[in-house]
XYZ file of C-alpha atoms in Angstrom:
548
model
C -19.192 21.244 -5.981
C -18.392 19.398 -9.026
C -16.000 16.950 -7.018
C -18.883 16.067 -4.130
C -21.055 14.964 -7.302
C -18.177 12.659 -8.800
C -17.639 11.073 -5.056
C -21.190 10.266 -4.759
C -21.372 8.833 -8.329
C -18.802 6.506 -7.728
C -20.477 5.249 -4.163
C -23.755 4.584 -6.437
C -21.878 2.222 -8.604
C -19.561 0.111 -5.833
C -18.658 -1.138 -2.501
C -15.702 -2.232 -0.220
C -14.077 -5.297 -0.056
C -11.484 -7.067 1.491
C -7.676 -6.831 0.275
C -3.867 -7.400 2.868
C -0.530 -6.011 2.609
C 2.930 -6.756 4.079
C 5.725 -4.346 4.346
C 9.328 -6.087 5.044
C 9.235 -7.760 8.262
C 6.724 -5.725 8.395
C 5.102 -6.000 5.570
C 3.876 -7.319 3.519
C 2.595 -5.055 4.661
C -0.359 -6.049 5.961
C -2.441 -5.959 4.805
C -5.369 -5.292 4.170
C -8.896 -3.897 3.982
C -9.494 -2.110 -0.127
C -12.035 -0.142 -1.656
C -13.166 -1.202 -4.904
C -15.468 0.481 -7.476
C -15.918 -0.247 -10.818
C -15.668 2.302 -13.442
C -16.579 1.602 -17.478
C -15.349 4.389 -19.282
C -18.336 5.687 -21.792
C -16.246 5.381 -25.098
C -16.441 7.791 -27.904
C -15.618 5.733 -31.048
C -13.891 6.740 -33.852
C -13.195 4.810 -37.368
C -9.387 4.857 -37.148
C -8.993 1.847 -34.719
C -9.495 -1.638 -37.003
C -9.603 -3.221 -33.351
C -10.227 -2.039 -29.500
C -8.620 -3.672 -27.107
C -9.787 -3.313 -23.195
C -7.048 -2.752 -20.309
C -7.570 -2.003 -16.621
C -6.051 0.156 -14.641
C -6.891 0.345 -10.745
C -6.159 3.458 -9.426
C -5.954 4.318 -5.822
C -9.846 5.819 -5.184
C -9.336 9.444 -4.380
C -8.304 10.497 -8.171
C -10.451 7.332 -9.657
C -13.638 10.133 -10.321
C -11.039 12.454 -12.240
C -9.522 9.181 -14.272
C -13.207 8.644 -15.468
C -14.126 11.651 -16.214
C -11.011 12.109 -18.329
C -10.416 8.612 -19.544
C -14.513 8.515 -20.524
C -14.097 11.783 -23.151
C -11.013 10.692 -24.718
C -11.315 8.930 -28.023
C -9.748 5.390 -28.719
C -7.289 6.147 -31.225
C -6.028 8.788 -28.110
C -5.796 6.143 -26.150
C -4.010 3.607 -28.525
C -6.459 2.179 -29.545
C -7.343 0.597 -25.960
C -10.568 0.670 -24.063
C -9.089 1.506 -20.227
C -11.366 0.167 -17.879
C -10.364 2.034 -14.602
C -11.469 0.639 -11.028
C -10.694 1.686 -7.100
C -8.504 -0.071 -5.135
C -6.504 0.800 -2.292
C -2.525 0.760 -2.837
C -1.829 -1.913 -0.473
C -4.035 -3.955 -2.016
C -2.506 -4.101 -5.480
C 0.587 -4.340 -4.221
C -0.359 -7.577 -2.668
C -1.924 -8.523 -5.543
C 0.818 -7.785 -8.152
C 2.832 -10.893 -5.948
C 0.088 -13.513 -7.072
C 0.129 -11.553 -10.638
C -3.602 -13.900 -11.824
C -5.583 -10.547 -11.002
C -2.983 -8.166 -11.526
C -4.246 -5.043 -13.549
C -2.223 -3.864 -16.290
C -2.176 -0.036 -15.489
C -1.778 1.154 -11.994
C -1.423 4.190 -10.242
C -1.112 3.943 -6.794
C -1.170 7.130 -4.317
C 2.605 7.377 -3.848
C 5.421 5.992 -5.649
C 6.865 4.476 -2.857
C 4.736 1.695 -3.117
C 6.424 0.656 -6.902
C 9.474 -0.327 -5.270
C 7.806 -2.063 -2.792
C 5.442 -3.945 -4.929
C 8.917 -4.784 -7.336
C 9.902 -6.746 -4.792
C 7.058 -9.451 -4.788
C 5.863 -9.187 -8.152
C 5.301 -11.684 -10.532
C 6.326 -9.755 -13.494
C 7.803 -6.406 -14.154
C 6.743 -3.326 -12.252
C 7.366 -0.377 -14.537
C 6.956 3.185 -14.042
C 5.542 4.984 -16.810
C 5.400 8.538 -15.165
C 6.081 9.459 -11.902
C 3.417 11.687 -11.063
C 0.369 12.563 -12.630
C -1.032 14.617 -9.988
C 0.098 15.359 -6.515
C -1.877 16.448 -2.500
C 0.283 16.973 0.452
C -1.113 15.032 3.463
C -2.794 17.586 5.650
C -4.191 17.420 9.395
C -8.526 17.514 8.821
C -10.698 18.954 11.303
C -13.582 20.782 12.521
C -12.001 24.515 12.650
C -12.432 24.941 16.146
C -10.259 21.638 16.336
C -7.974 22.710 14.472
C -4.313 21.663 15.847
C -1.173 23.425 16.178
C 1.258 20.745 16.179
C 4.671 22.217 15.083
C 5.935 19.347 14.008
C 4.810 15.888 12.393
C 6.183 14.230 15.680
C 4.141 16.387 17.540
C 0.815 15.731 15.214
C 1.684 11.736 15.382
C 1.045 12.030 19.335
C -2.338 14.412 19.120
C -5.134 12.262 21.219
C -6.941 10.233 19.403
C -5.373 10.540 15.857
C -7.208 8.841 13.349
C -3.784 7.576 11.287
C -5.339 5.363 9.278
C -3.199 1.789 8.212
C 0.190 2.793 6.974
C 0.285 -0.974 5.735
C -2.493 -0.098 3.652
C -2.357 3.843 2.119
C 0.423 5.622 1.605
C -1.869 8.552 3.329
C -1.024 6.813 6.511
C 2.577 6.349 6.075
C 3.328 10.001 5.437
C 3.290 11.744 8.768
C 5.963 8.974 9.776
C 7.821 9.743 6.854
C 7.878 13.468 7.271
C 8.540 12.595 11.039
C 11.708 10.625 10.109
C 12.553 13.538 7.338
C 12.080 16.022 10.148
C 14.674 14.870 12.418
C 17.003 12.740 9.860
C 20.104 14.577 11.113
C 19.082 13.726 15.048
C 20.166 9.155 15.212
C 17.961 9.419 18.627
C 15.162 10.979 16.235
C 14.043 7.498 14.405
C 13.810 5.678 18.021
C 11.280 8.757 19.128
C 9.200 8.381 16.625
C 8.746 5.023 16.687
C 8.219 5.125 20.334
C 5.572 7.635 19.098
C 3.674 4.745 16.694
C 3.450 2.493 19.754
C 0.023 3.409 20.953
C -1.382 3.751 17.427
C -0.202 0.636 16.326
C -1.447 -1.149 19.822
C -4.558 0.672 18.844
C -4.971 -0.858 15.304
C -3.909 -4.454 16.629
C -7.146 -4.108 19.128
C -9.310 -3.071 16.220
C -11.969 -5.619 15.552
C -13.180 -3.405 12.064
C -11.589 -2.122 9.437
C -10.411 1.611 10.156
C -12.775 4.305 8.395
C -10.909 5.757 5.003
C -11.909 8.423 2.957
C -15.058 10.101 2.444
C -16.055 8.066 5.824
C -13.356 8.823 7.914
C -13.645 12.475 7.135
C -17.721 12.099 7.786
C -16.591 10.715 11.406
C -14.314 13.932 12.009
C -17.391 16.356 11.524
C -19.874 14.322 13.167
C -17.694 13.447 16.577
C -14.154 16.298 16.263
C -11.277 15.171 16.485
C -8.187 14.864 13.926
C -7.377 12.545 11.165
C -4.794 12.425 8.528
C -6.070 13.382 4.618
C -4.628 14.534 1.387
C -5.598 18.260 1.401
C -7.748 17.023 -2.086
C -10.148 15.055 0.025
C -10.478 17.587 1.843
C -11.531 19.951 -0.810
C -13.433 17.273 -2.416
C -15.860 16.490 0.769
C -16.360 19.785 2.011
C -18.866 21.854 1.032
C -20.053 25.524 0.315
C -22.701 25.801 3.155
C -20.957 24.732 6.103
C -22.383 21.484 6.784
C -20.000 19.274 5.550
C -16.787 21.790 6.034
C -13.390 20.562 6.989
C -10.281 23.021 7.492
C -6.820 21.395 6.782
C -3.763 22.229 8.143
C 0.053 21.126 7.715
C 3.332 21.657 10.456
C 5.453 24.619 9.544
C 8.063 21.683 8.879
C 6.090 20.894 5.592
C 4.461 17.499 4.817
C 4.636 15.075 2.411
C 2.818 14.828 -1.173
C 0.816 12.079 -2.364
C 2.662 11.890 -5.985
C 0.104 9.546 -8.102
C 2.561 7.706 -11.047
C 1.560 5.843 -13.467
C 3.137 2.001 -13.656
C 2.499 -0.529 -15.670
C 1.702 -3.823 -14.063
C 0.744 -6.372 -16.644
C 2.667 -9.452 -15.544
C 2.387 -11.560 -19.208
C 5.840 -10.147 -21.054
C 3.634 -9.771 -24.365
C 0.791 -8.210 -22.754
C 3.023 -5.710 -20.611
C 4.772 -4.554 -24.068
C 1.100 -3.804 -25.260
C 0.187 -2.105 -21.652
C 2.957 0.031 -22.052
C 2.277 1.516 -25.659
C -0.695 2.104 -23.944
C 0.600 3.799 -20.952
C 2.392 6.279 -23.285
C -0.823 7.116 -25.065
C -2.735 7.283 -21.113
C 0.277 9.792 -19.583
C -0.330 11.969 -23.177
C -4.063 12.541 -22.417
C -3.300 12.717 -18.577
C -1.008 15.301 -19.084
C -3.436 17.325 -21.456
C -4.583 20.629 -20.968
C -7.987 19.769 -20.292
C -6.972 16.627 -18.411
C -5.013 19.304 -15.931
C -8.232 21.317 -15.766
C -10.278 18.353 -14.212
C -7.636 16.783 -11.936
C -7.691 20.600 -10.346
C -11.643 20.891 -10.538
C -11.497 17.819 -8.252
C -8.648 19.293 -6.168
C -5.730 17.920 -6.941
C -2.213 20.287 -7.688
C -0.337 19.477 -10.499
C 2.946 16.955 -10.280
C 5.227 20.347 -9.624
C 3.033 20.972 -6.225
C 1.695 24.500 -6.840
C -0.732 25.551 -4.498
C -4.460 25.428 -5.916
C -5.842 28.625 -7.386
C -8.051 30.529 -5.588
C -7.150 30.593 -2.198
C -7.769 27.181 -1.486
C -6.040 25.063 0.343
C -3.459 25.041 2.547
C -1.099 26.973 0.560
C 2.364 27.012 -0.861
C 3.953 23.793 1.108
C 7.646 22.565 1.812
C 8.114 19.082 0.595
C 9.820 16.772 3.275
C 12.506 14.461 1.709
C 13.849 11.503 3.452
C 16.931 10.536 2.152
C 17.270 7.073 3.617
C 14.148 5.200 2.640
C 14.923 2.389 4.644
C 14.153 4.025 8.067
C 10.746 4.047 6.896
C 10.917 0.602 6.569
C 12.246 -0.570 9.183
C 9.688 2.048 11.199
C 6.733 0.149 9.079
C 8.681 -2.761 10.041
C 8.059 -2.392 13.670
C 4.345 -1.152 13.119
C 3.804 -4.564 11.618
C 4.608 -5.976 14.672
C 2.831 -4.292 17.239
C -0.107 -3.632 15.340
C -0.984 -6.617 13.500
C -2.597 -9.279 15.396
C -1.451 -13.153 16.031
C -3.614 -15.642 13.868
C -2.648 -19.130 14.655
C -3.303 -22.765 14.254
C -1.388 -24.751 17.264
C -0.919 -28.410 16.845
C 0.611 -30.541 19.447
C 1.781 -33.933 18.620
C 0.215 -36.737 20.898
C 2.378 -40.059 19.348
C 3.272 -42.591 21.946
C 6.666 -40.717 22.885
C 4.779 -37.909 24.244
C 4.385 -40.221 27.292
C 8.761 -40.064 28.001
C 8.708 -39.222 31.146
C 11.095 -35.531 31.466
C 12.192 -35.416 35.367
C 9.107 -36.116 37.620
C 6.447 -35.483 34.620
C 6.070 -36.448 30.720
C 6.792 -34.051 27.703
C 3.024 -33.914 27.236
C 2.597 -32.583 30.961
C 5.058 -29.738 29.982
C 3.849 -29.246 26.559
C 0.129 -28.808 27.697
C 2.307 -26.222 29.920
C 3.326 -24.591 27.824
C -0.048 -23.956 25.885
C -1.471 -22.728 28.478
C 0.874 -20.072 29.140
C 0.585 -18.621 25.945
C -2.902 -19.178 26.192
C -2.718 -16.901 29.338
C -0.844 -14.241 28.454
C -1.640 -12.994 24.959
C -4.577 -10.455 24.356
C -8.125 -10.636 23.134
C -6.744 -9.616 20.168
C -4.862 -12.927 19.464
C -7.131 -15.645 16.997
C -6.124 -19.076 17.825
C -7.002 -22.873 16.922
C -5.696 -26.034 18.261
C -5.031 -29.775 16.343
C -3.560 -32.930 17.732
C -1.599 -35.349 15.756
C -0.755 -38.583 15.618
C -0.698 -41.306 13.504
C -4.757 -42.212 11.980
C -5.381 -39.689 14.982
C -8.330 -38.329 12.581
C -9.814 -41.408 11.375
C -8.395 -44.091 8.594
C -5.475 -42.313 6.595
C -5.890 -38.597 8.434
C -3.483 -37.609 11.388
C -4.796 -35.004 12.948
C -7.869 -33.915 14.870
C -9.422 -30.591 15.065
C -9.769 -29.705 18.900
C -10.524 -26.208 18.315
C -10.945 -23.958 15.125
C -9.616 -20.610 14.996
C -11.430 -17.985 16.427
C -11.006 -14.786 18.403
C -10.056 -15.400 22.386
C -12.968 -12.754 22.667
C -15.415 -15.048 20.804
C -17.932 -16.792 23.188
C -19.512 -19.735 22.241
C -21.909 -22.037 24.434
C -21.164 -19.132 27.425
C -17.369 -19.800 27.261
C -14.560 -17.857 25.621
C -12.511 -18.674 23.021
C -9.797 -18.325 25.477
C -11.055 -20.765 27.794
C -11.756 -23.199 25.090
C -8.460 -23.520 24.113
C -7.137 -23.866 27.829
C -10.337 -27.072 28.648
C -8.983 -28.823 25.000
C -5.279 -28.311 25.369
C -5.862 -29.851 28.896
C -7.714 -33.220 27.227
C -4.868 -34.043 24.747
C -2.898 -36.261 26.864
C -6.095 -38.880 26.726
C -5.333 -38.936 23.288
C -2.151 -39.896 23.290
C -0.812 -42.993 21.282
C 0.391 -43.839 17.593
C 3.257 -42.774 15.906
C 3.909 -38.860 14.651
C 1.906 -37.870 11.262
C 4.070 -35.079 10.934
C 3.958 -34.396 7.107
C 0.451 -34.682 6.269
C -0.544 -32.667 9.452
C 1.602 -29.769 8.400
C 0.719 -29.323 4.934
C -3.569 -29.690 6.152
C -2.546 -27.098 9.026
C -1.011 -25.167 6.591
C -4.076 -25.182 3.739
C -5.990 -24.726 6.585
C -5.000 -21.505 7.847
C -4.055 -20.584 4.014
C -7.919 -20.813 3.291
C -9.087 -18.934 6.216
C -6.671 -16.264 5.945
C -6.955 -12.690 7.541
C -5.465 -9.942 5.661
C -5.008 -7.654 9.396
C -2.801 -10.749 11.145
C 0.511 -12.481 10.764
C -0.961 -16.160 9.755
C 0.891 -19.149 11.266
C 0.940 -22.303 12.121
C 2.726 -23.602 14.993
C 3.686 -27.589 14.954
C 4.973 -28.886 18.392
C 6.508 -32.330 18.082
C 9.163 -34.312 19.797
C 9.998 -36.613 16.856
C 10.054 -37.386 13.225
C 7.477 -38.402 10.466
C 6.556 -42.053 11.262
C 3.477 -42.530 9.392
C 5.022 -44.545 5.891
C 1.531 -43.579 4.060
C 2.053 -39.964 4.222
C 3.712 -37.540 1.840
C 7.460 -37.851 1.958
C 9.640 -34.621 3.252
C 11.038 -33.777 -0.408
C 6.740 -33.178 -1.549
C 5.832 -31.955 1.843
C 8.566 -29.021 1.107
C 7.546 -28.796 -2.648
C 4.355 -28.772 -2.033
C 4.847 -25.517 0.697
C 7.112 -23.869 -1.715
C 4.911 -24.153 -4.521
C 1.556 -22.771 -2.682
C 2.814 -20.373 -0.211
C 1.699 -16.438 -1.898
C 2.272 -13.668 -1.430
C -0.505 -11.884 -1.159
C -1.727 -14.204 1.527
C 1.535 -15.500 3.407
C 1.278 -18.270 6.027
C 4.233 -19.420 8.004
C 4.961 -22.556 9.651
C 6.590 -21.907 13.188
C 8.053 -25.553 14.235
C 9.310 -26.130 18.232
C 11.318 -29.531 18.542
C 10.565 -30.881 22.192
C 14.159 -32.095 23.066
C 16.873 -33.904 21.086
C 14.290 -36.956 20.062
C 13.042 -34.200 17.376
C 13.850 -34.260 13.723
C 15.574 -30.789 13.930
C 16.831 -30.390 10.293
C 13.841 -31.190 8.732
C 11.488 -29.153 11.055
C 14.066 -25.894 10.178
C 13.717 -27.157 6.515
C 9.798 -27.039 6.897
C 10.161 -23.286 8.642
C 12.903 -22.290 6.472
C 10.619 -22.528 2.681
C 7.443 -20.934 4.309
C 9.857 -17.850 6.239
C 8.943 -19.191 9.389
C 11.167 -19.910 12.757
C 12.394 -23.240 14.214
C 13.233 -23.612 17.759
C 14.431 -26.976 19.445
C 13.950 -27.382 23.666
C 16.549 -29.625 24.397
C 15.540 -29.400 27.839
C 12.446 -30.385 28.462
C 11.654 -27.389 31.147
C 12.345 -25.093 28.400
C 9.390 -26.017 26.175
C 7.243 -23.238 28.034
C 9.770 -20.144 27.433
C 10.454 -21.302 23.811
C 6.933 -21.383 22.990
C 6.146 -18.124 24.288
C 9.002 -16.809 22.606
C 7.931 -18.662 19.543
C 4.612 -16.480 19.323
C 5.914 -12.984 20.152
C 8.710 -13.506 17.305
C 5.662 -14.459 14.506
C 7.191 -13.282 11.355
C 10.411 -11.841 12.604
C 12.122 -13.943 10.891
């Protein structure tokens, strides 16, 4: 059908990359794995326009074939003038993008609006929605027919074996059967606590994940090859099934309803003279969007129109009830907790070894507990957890640098030279009391551990970097406290945030200034006044990763 041949064209001319996402305490959202393909629109020119100007738009990837199509007939003086280069991206990609604002496109139109506000809240310049819905899908259940489910609610479908959910940190696909769950039983206050009980195994499932999930075209590939069920917009389904069987999906919805994928138009431009331009644009986009003929594509490649009318023809799943939840923050805070459980711990762990380390705390030293305490965490976390470990003390690294790299981050499922990552980090946290001595590099250290982890940074994992220390900055050739802070504030992003998780090992530690150093980069402090309590505070210190 003609919607198979636009999905292949657009494979042909891209790939996937990388993107992340972070939703509240859960979010930010994410992030993120993205799909981007590039898309020049072939322009027909008329003699009207003294000038052409070019603007992109990224458009979540489903309706990017339609865009083209559309956007590539339309002539420049129907498009004010503008040249709109449109490209694929997934919706929590932008969103984390729009927070750094350098790559931020100028149009966007994500697959739900409820990814504006979110976005809003980050951005570096104004979000602004131009039209709120340019097309719309309700999110269906895909299978094989004789897999088909009969789930009578959205609850239900959310605890069908198996599920493929997708990364509701990532599409808004994935968040609707939680949001239709939550709408379903939004009268019940037990019903949000069931169905976040529900998200448990899914989200345990995601944090074990060592690829990105399948999306799309793929994911619905994997349903027909192996069964199963997986969530969709009933348009992809119609798009990737086809007349002779082979590649046929059937799609089916809860008699409760489901939600719509609503496709607005926002524009994103972050420069306040270059959004005024992207807007005038906008205007002339949502014209020729809303067009007859524009109308006549977006259902070739089928999508319903922003009102929600079933597709003509029988296909489909028919006339469907739109769930509305009226408090939009129990989806947050449900996101919230997904964050938690399903993205992974990425850490960097350094342990200060200055002279002090050696104070003897009852019948052993601080560094005999601390080393404790390492390995506990060490011990109990899963394979899932990524993990480095520094020492620092004063020149520790070698003339003017104060730390030394014992271990870099890695999976504790990694194996290198026949060991683990896992036991790697227990044989090196055991050798840092032979390097103890000096005073405490504590400023320097933090803002390397920080670049450190910064650079590396995985879009599926709360980043940190945890800095054990039982005193305050004694090296006088460092930065001072007032730059160290600056220097945090003014390089922490968005789009890729790091935070700096300090423990003070009893009263000897420069409290205020290690919650200072946790406070700018939305980390936690915690101070063991008792010695014996360094093990349960650091524990407690990794579960709570970006809780605060």
């Amino acid at each position: 059908m003609a919607g198979g041949r636009h999905s292949s064209a657009g494979q042909e001319r891209g790939g996937r990359s990388p993107g992340f996402y972070a939703v509240c305490a859960a979010v930010v959202l994410g992030l993120v794995a993205s799909v981007v393909v590039v898309v020049q629109a072939v322009r027909s020119w008329a003699d009207d326009c003294d000038q052409v100007t070019d603007y992109a738009l990224a458009a979540d990837p489903s309706i990017v074939p339609a865009l083209s199509s559309i956007l590539g007939e339309a002539k420049d003086t129907d498009l004010g003038c503008a040249n709109v280069a449109v490209s694929a991206a997934t919706s929590g990609d932008i969103a984390g993008r729009l927070g750094k604002g350098t790559d931020a496109p100028d149009l966007w139109i994500p697959d739900t609006g409820a990814w504006v506000g979110k976005a809003a809240l980050t951005a570096a310049g104004p979000v602004e929605v131009m039209t709120g819905s340019i097309a719309s899908s309700p999110v269906v259940l895909a299978s094989r027919e004789e897999d088909a489910p009969t789930s009578p609610t959205w609850l239900a479908a959310l605890q069908i074996k198996d599920i493929q959910l997708g990364n509701p940190l990532v599409t808004g696909v994935a968040q609707a059967p939680i949001n239709a769950a939550l709408a379903e039983g939004q009268a019940d206050p037990v019903s949000a606590g069931t169905v976040r009980a529900a998200l448990v195994p899914l989200a345990q499932e995601e944090s074990a994940r060592t690829a990105d999930e399948p999306i799309g075209e793929e994911m619905l590939q994997g349903v027909v090859d192996n069964g199963g069920v997986a969530v969709a917009t009933e348009q992809s389904v119609l798009e990737f099934s086809d007349g002779d069987g082979a590649r046929s999906l059937t799609a089916t919805v809860p008699p409760t309803g489901s939600n719509f994928m609503n496709f607005p138009l926002v524009v994103t431009s972050p420069a306040p003279d270059r959004h005024y331009r992207a807007t005038q644009v906008a205007r002339a986009v949502a014209a020729v969007l809303g067009g007859e003929d524009a109308r006549a594509v977006l259902a070739e490649n089928g999508f319903r129109g922003p009102d929600g009318s079933p597709p003509a023809g029988d296909r489909g799943v028919g006339r469907v009830t739109k769930l509305a939840l009226e408090d939009g923050s129990a989806l947050q805070d449900a996101l919230g907790g997904w964050a938690l459980m399903a993205l992974p711990i990425r850490t960097l762990v350094a342990i200060d070894v200055s002279g002090s380390m050696e104070t003897p705390a009852g019948n052993r030293s601080r560094m005999d507990l601390t080393v404790d305490a390492a390995l506990a965490g060490n011990a109990m976390f899963p394979d899932s957890v990524s993990a480095g470990l520094w020492a620092f003390s004063q020149g520790l690294g070698g003339g003017p640098q104060d730390y030394k790299e014992m271990v870099p981050i890695r999976r504790y499922d990694t194996v290198v030279d026949g060991l683990t990552q896992r036991q790697l980090m227990a044989q090196q946290a055991g050798k840092v009391d032979g390097l103890i001595g000096g005073g405490t590099g504590l400023y320097d250290t933090t803002l390397a551990a920080f670049r450190t982890v910064q650079e590396t940074y995985d879009p599926r994992a709360v980043n940190s970097v945890i800095i054990l220390t039982d005193g305050a900055n004694e090296d006088p050739d460092s930065i001072t406290k007032e730059q160290l802070l600056s220097i945090l504030q003014r390089e922490a992003d968005p789009a890729r945030p790091v935070i700096v998780v300090t423990i003070g090992i009893t009263g000897d530690a420069d409290a205020a200034t290690l919650a200072e150093i946790s406070r700018v980069t939305g980390g936690s402090s915690y101070v063991a006044k008792d010695p014996a309590d360094i093990a349960n505070v650091f524990v407690n210190a990794l579960a709570a990763r970006g809780r605060s």
